[in-house]
Amino acid sequence: MKNELCLPAEFDEKVKAYAQIFAKFNKVHSLSNYKDISEQVLDSIRPLEIFDISAKTAIDVGSGAGFPAIFLAIAMPQTKWHLFEPIAKKSSFLSYAKIELGLQNLEVHSQKIELADKFTADLITSRALSKTKELIKICEGFYDENTKFLIYKGSSVMEEISGIDAQIYNEKNRNYIFFNLKNQGEIR
């Protein structure tokens, strides 16, 4: 393990509040198949223990019900998080959760990232959205060679990231992929 995880004092309280909000909304709006989010919370913040992750500005692409972005935003209160989610019921849920949890460091964008005004982020995260190289392509204009990518992937990922020099950490059925595009050449 690379880093000792030092979570803000209010982390557990905000996670409990999120769990209540999620359970209520999920019954009506079918945001996710998850009934118990405890494993999703741990999965979301696990990379903070593994990799050296810091950012002033971060983007989460395809934020869905908030895994991993909500929990990363709670764990990293000094980071400004931009969550991109084009599905209205999910972006509405994220906006509501932001208000209820008092997450001043979080902004929800109800649109696809490729349609948004461009800015450079220090960190781009995504979980279960698309293949890694497709993600890099749709995020064009939001990164430079120093931007770090943190991608949450399932068990079969090696072919998908061929040609990318990345740190990979495997745990159970999860691969955490961490890289930037510095000295990577052209990725196709």
mmCIF file of C-alpha atoms in Angstrom:
data_model
loop_
_atom_site.group_PDB
_atom_site.id
_atom_site.type_symbol
_atom_site.label_atom_id
_atom_site.label_comp_id
_atom_site.label_asym_id
_atom_site.label_seq_id
_atom_site.Cartn_x
_atom_site.Cartn_y
_atom_site.Cartn_z
ATOM 1 C CA MET A 1 0.000 0.000 0.000
ATOM 2 C CA LYS A 2 1.413 3.342 -1.027
ATOM 3 C CA ASN A 3 -0.488 5.849 1.129
ATOM 4 C CA GLU A 4 -2.189 5.818 4.481
ATOM 5 C CA LEU A 5 -5.742 6.928 3.850
ATOM 6 C CA CYS A 6 -6.594 10.014 5.881
ATOM 7 C CA LEU A 7 -10.272 10.764 5.389
ATOM 8 C CA PRO A 8 -11.990 13.973 6.517
ATOM 9 C CA ALA A 9 -13.792 13.744 9.875
ATOM 10 C CA GLU A 10 -17.213 14.023 8.211
ATOM 11 C CA PHE A 11 -16.585 11.230 5.676
ATOM 12 C CA ASP A 12 -18.601 8.495 7.439
ATOM 13 C CA GLU A 13 -21.458 10.879 8.233
ATOM 14 C CA LYS A 14 -21.710 12.019 4.604
ATOM 15 C CA VAL A 15 -21.531 8.444 3.312
ATOM 16 C CA LYS A 16 -24.438 7.473 5.603
ATOM 17 C CA ALA A 17 -26.430 10.464 4.372
ATOM 18 C CA TYR A 18 -25.652 9.532 0.766
ATOM 19 C CA ALA A 19 -26.760 5.931 1.412
ATOM 20 C CA GLN A 20 -30.153 7.163 2.637
ATOM 21 C CA ILE A 21 -30.596 9.518 -0.325
ATOM 22 C CA PHE A 22 -29.496 6.802 -2.750
ATOM 23 C CA ALA A 23 -31.868 4.183 -1.291
ATOM 24 C CA LYS A 24 -34.805 6.584 -1.543
ATOM 25 C CA PHE A 25 -34.077 7.667 -5.130
ATOM 26 C CA ASN A 26 -33.017 4.235 -6.341
ATOM 27 C CA LYS A 27 -36.398 2.709 -5.440
ATOM 28 C CA VAL A 28 -38.189 5.168 -7.704
ATOM 29 C CA HIS A 29 -35.647 5.951 -10.425
ATOM 30 C CA SER A 30 -33.578 2.739 -10.744
ATOM 31 C CA LEU A 31 -30.240 4.544 -10.668
ATOM 32 C CA SER A 32 -28.215 1.391 -10.068
ATOM 33 C CA ASN A 33 -28.530 -2.333 -9.326
ATOM 34 C CA TYR A 34 -26.743 -1.883 -6.001
ATOM 35 C CA LYS A 35 -28.795 -2.277 -2.846
ATOM 36 C CA ASP A 36 -25.901 -2.035 -0.378
ATOM 37 C CA ILE A 37 -23.350 0.612 -1.323
ATOM 38 C CA SER A 38 -20.684 -0.188 1.292
ATOM 39 C CA GLU A 39 -18.535 -2.140 -1.198
ATOM 40 C CA GLN A 40 -18.948 0.642 -3.769
ATOM 41 C CA VAL A 41 -17.721 3.218 -1.259
ATOM 42 C CA LEU A 42 -14.596 1.173 -0.513
ATOM 43 C CA ASP A 43 -14.025 0.531 -4.224
ATOM 44 C CA SER A 44 -14.369 4.252 -4.954
ATOM 45 C CA ILE A 45 -11.759 5.425 -2.449
ATOM 46 C CA ARG A 46 -9.366 2.449 -2.626
ATOM 47 C CA PRO A 47 -7.098 4.098 -5.253
ATOM 48 C CA LEU A 48 -6.324 6.881 -2.752
ATOM 49 C CA GLU A 49 -4.419 4.266 -0.738
ATOM 50 C CA ILE A 50 -2.673 2.785 -3.757
ATOM 51 C CA PHE A 51 -1.609 5.699 -5.949
ATOM 52 C CA ASP A 52 -0.230 9.166 -5.306
ATOM 53 C CA ILE A 53 -3.389 11.097 -6.213
ATOM 54 C CA SER A 54 -3.766 14.827 -5.781
ATOM 55 C CA ALA A 55 -5.572 17.396 -7.894
ATOM 56 C CA LYS A 56 -6.906 20.930 -7.784
ATOM 57 C CA THR A 57 -9.448 20.161 -10.507
ATOM 58 C CA ALA A 58 -10.913 16.754 -11.330
ATOM 59 C CA ILE A 59 -13.446 15.410 -13.806
ATOM 60 C CA ASP A 60 -15.555 12.276 -13.532
ATOM 61 C CA VAL A 61 -16.962 11.084 -16.855
ATOM 62 C CA GLY A 62 -20.290 9.244 -16.917
ATOM 63 C CA SER A 63 -20.903 9.770 -13.210
ATOM 64 C CA GLY A 64 -24.122 7.743 -13.036
ATOM 65 C CA ALA A 65 -25.214 7.371 -9.423
ATOM 66 C CA GLY A 66 -21.979 8.898 -8.132
ATOM 67 C CA PHE A 67 -19.569 5.957 -7.975
ATOM 68 C CA PRO A 68 -16.671 6.836 -7.572
ATOM 69 C CA ALA A 69 -16.988 10.637 -7.849
ATOM 70 C CA ILE A 70 -19.205 11.436 -4.849
ATOM 71 C CA PHE A 71 -16.941 9.517 -2.474
ATOM 72 C CA LEU A 72 -13.760 10.912 -4.001
ATOM 73 C CA ALA A 73 -15.224 14.419 -3.631
ATOM 74 C CA ILE A 74 -15.969 13.745 0.041
ATOM 75 C CA ALA A 75 -12.489 12.248 0.573
ATOM 76 C CA MET A 76 -10.731 15.054 -1.349
ATOM 77 C CA PRO A 77 -12.456 18.267 -0.192
ATOM 78 C CA GLN A 78 -9.686 20.518 -1.567
ATOM 79 C CA THR A 79 -10.324 19.240 -5.101
ATOM 80 C CA LYS A 80 -12.949 20.866 -7.334
ATOM 81 C CA TRP A 81 -14.914 18.000 -8.933
ATOM 82 C CA HIS A 82 -16.803 18.256 -12.223
ATOM 83 C CA LEU A 83 -19.229 15.372 -12.764
ATOM 84 C CA PHE A 84 -20.449 14.817 -16.334
ATOM 85 C CA GLU A 85 -23.676 12.807 -16.591
ATOM 86 C CA PRO A 86 -26.015 13.226 -19.595
ATOM 87 C CA ILE A 87 -28.913 11.082 -18.292
ATOM 88 C CA ALA A 88 -31.356 13.527 -16.684
ATOM 89 C CA LYS A 89 -32.565 11.356 -13.785
ATOM 90 C CA LYS A 90 -28.972 10.600 -12.792
ATOM 91 C CA SER A 91 -27.681 14.174 -13.093
ATOM 92 C CA SER A 92 -30.737 15.386 -11.131
ATOM 93 C CA PHE A 93 -29.943 12.849 -8.426
ATOM 94 C CA LEU A 94 -26.293 13.967 -8.348
ATOM 95 C CA SER A 95 -27.348 17.622 -8.038
ATOM 96 C CA TYR A 96 -29.719 16.750 -5.190
ATOM 97 C CA ALA A 97 -27.034 14.686 -3.427
ATOM 98 C CA LYS A 98 -24.561 17.563 -3.810
ATOM 99 C CA ILE A 99 -26.970 19.935 -2.042
ATOM 100 C CA GLU A 100 -27.998 17.470 0.674
ATOM 101 C CA LEU A 101 -24.390 16.524 1.436
ATOM 102 C CA GLY A 102 -23.153 20.120 1.303
ATOM 103 C CA LEU A 103 -20.493 19.310 -1.280
ATOM 104 C CA GLN A 104 -19.287 22.783 -2.223
ATOM 105 C CA ASN A 105 -16.394 21.247 -4.165
ATOM 106 C CA LEU A 106 -18.666 19.495 -6.662
ATOM 107 C CA GLU A 107 -20.351 20.689 -9.846
ATOM 108 C CA VAL A 108 -22.741 18.558 -11.899
ATOM 109 C CA HIS A 109 -22.826 18.968 -15.674
ATOM 110 C CA SER A 110 -25.974 17.485 -17.239
ATOM 111 C CA GLN A 111 -24.349 16.726 -20.561
ATOM 112 C CA LYS A 112 -21.884 14.533 -22.396
ATOM 113 C CA ILE A 113 -18.328 15.665 -21.791
ATOM 114 C CA GLU A 114 -17.570 15.986 -25.489
ATOM 115 C CA LEU A 115 -20.229 18.740 -25.746
ATOM 116 C CA ALA A 116 -18.952 20.776 -22.786
ATOM 117 C CA ASP A 117 -16.746 23.867 -22.713
ATOM 118 C CA LYS A 118 -13.151 22.708 -22.432
ATOM 119 C CA PHE A 119 -10.798 23.248 -19.496
ATOM 120 C CA THR A 120 -7.740 21.350 -18.311
ATOM 121 C CA ALA A 121 -8.163 19.050 -15.325
ATOM 122 C CA ASP A 122 -5.439 17.582 -13.130
ATOM 123 C CA LEU A 123 -7.318 14.286 -12.798
ATOM 124 C CA ILE A 124 -9.910 12.474 -14.923
ATOM 125 C CA THR A 125 -11.773 9.494 -13.484
ATOM 126 C CA SER A 126 -14.255 7.070 -14.966
ATOM 127 C CA ARG A 127 -15.856 3.788 -14.028
ATOM 128 C CA ALA A 128 -17.593 1.415 -16.426
ATOM 129 C CA LEU A 129 -18.156 4.009 -19.139
ATOM 130 C CA SER A 130 -16.150 3.018 -22.200
ATOM 131 C CA LYS A 131 -12.904 1.501 -23.334
ATOM 132 C CA THR A 132 -9.866 3.426 -22.106
ATOM 133 C CA LYS A 133 -8.741 4.696 -25.504
ATOM 134 C CA GLU A 134 -12.304 5.850 -26.317
ATOM 135 C CA LEU A 135 -12.388 7.685 -22.987
ATOM 136 C CA ILE A 136 -9.144 9.484 -23.825
ATOM 137 C CA LYS A 137 -10.649 10.519 -27.157
ATOM 138 C CA ILE A 138 -13.929 11.904 -25.743
ATOM 139 C CA CYS A 139 -11.999 13.816 -23.072
ATOM 140 C CA GLU A 140 -9.902 15.653 -25.650
ATOM 141 C CA GLY A 141 -9.545 19.298 -24.639
ATOM 142 C CA PHE A 142 -9.819 18.468 -20.917
ATOM 143 C CA TYR A 143 -6.297 17.140 -20.394
ATOM 144 C CA ASP A 144 -2.676 17.901 -21.076
ATOM 145 C CA GLU A 145 0.358 15.642 -20.753
ATOM 146 C CA ASN A 146 0.370 16.064 -16.959
ATOM 147 C CA THR A 147 -3.287 15.185 -16.373
ATOM 148 C CA LYS A 148 -3.649 11.884 -14.532
ATOM 149 C CA PHE A 149 -6.288 9.357 -15.540
ATOM 150 C CA LEU A 150 -7.776 7.009 -12.939
ATOM 151 C CA ILE A 151 -9.894 4.358 -14.603
ATOM 152 C CA TYR A 152 -11.887 1.715 -12.720
ATOM 153 C CA LYS A 153 -12.044 -1.456 -14.819
ATOM 154 C CA GLY A 154 -13.190 -5.033 -14.496
ATOM 155 C CA SER A 155 -11.011 -8.097 -14.708
ATOM 156 C CA SER A 156 -10.276 -8.184 -18.463
ATOM 157 C CA VAL A 157 -8.388 -4.999 -19.214
ATOM 158 C CA MET A 158 -4.925 -5.839 -20.543
ATOM 159 C CA GLU A 159 -5.793 -5.809 -24.258
ATOM 160 C CA GLU A 160 -7.766 -2.596 -23.809
ATOM 161 C CA ILE A 161 -4.792 -0.690 -22.407
ATOM 162 C CA SER A 162 -2.118 -2.092 -24.712
ATOM 163 C CA GLY A 163 0.217 0.694 -25.753
ATOM 164 C CA ILE A 164 -0.473 2.736 -22.615
ATOM 165 C CA ASP A 165 2.233 2.927 -19.963
ATOM 166 C CA ALA A 166 0.107 2.689 -16.825
ATOM 167 C CA GLN A 167 0.262 1.647 -13.203
ATOM 168 C CA ILE A 168 -2.219 -1.188 -12.713
ATOM 169 C CA TYR A 169 -3.419 -2.468 -9.385
ATOM 170 C CA ASN A 170 -5.634 -5.551 -9.319
ATOM 171 C CA GLU A 171 -7.842 -6.449 -6.390
ATOM 172 C CA LYS A 172 -10.559 -9.101 -6.608
ATOM 173 C CA ASN A 173 -12.379 -8.362 -9.876
ATOM 174 C CA ARG A 174 -11.258 -4.738 -10.066
ATOM 175 C CA ASN A 175 -8.355 -3.188 -11.939
ATOM 176 C CA TYR A 176 -7.417 0.361 -11.046
ATOM 177 C CA ILE A 177 -5.550 1.943 -13.958
ATOM 178 C CA PHE A 178 -3.525 5.119 -13.295
ATOM 179 C CA PHE A 179 -1.564 6.991 -15.959
ATOM 180 C CA ASN A 180 -0.889 10.254 -17.757
ATOM 181 C CA LEU A 181 -0.168 10.852 -21.416
ATOM 182 C CA LYS A 182 3.348 12.263 -20.973
ATOM 183 C CA ASN A 183 5.757 10.464 -23.315
ATOM 184 C CA GLN A 184 3.008 8.077 -24.442
ATOM 185 C CA GLY A 185 3.122 8.955 -28.131
ATOM 186 C CA GLU A 186 -0.082 8.647 -30.133
ATOM 187 C CA ILE A 187 -2.696 6.414 -28.536
ATOM 188 C CA ARG A 188 -5.151 4.714 -30.885
#
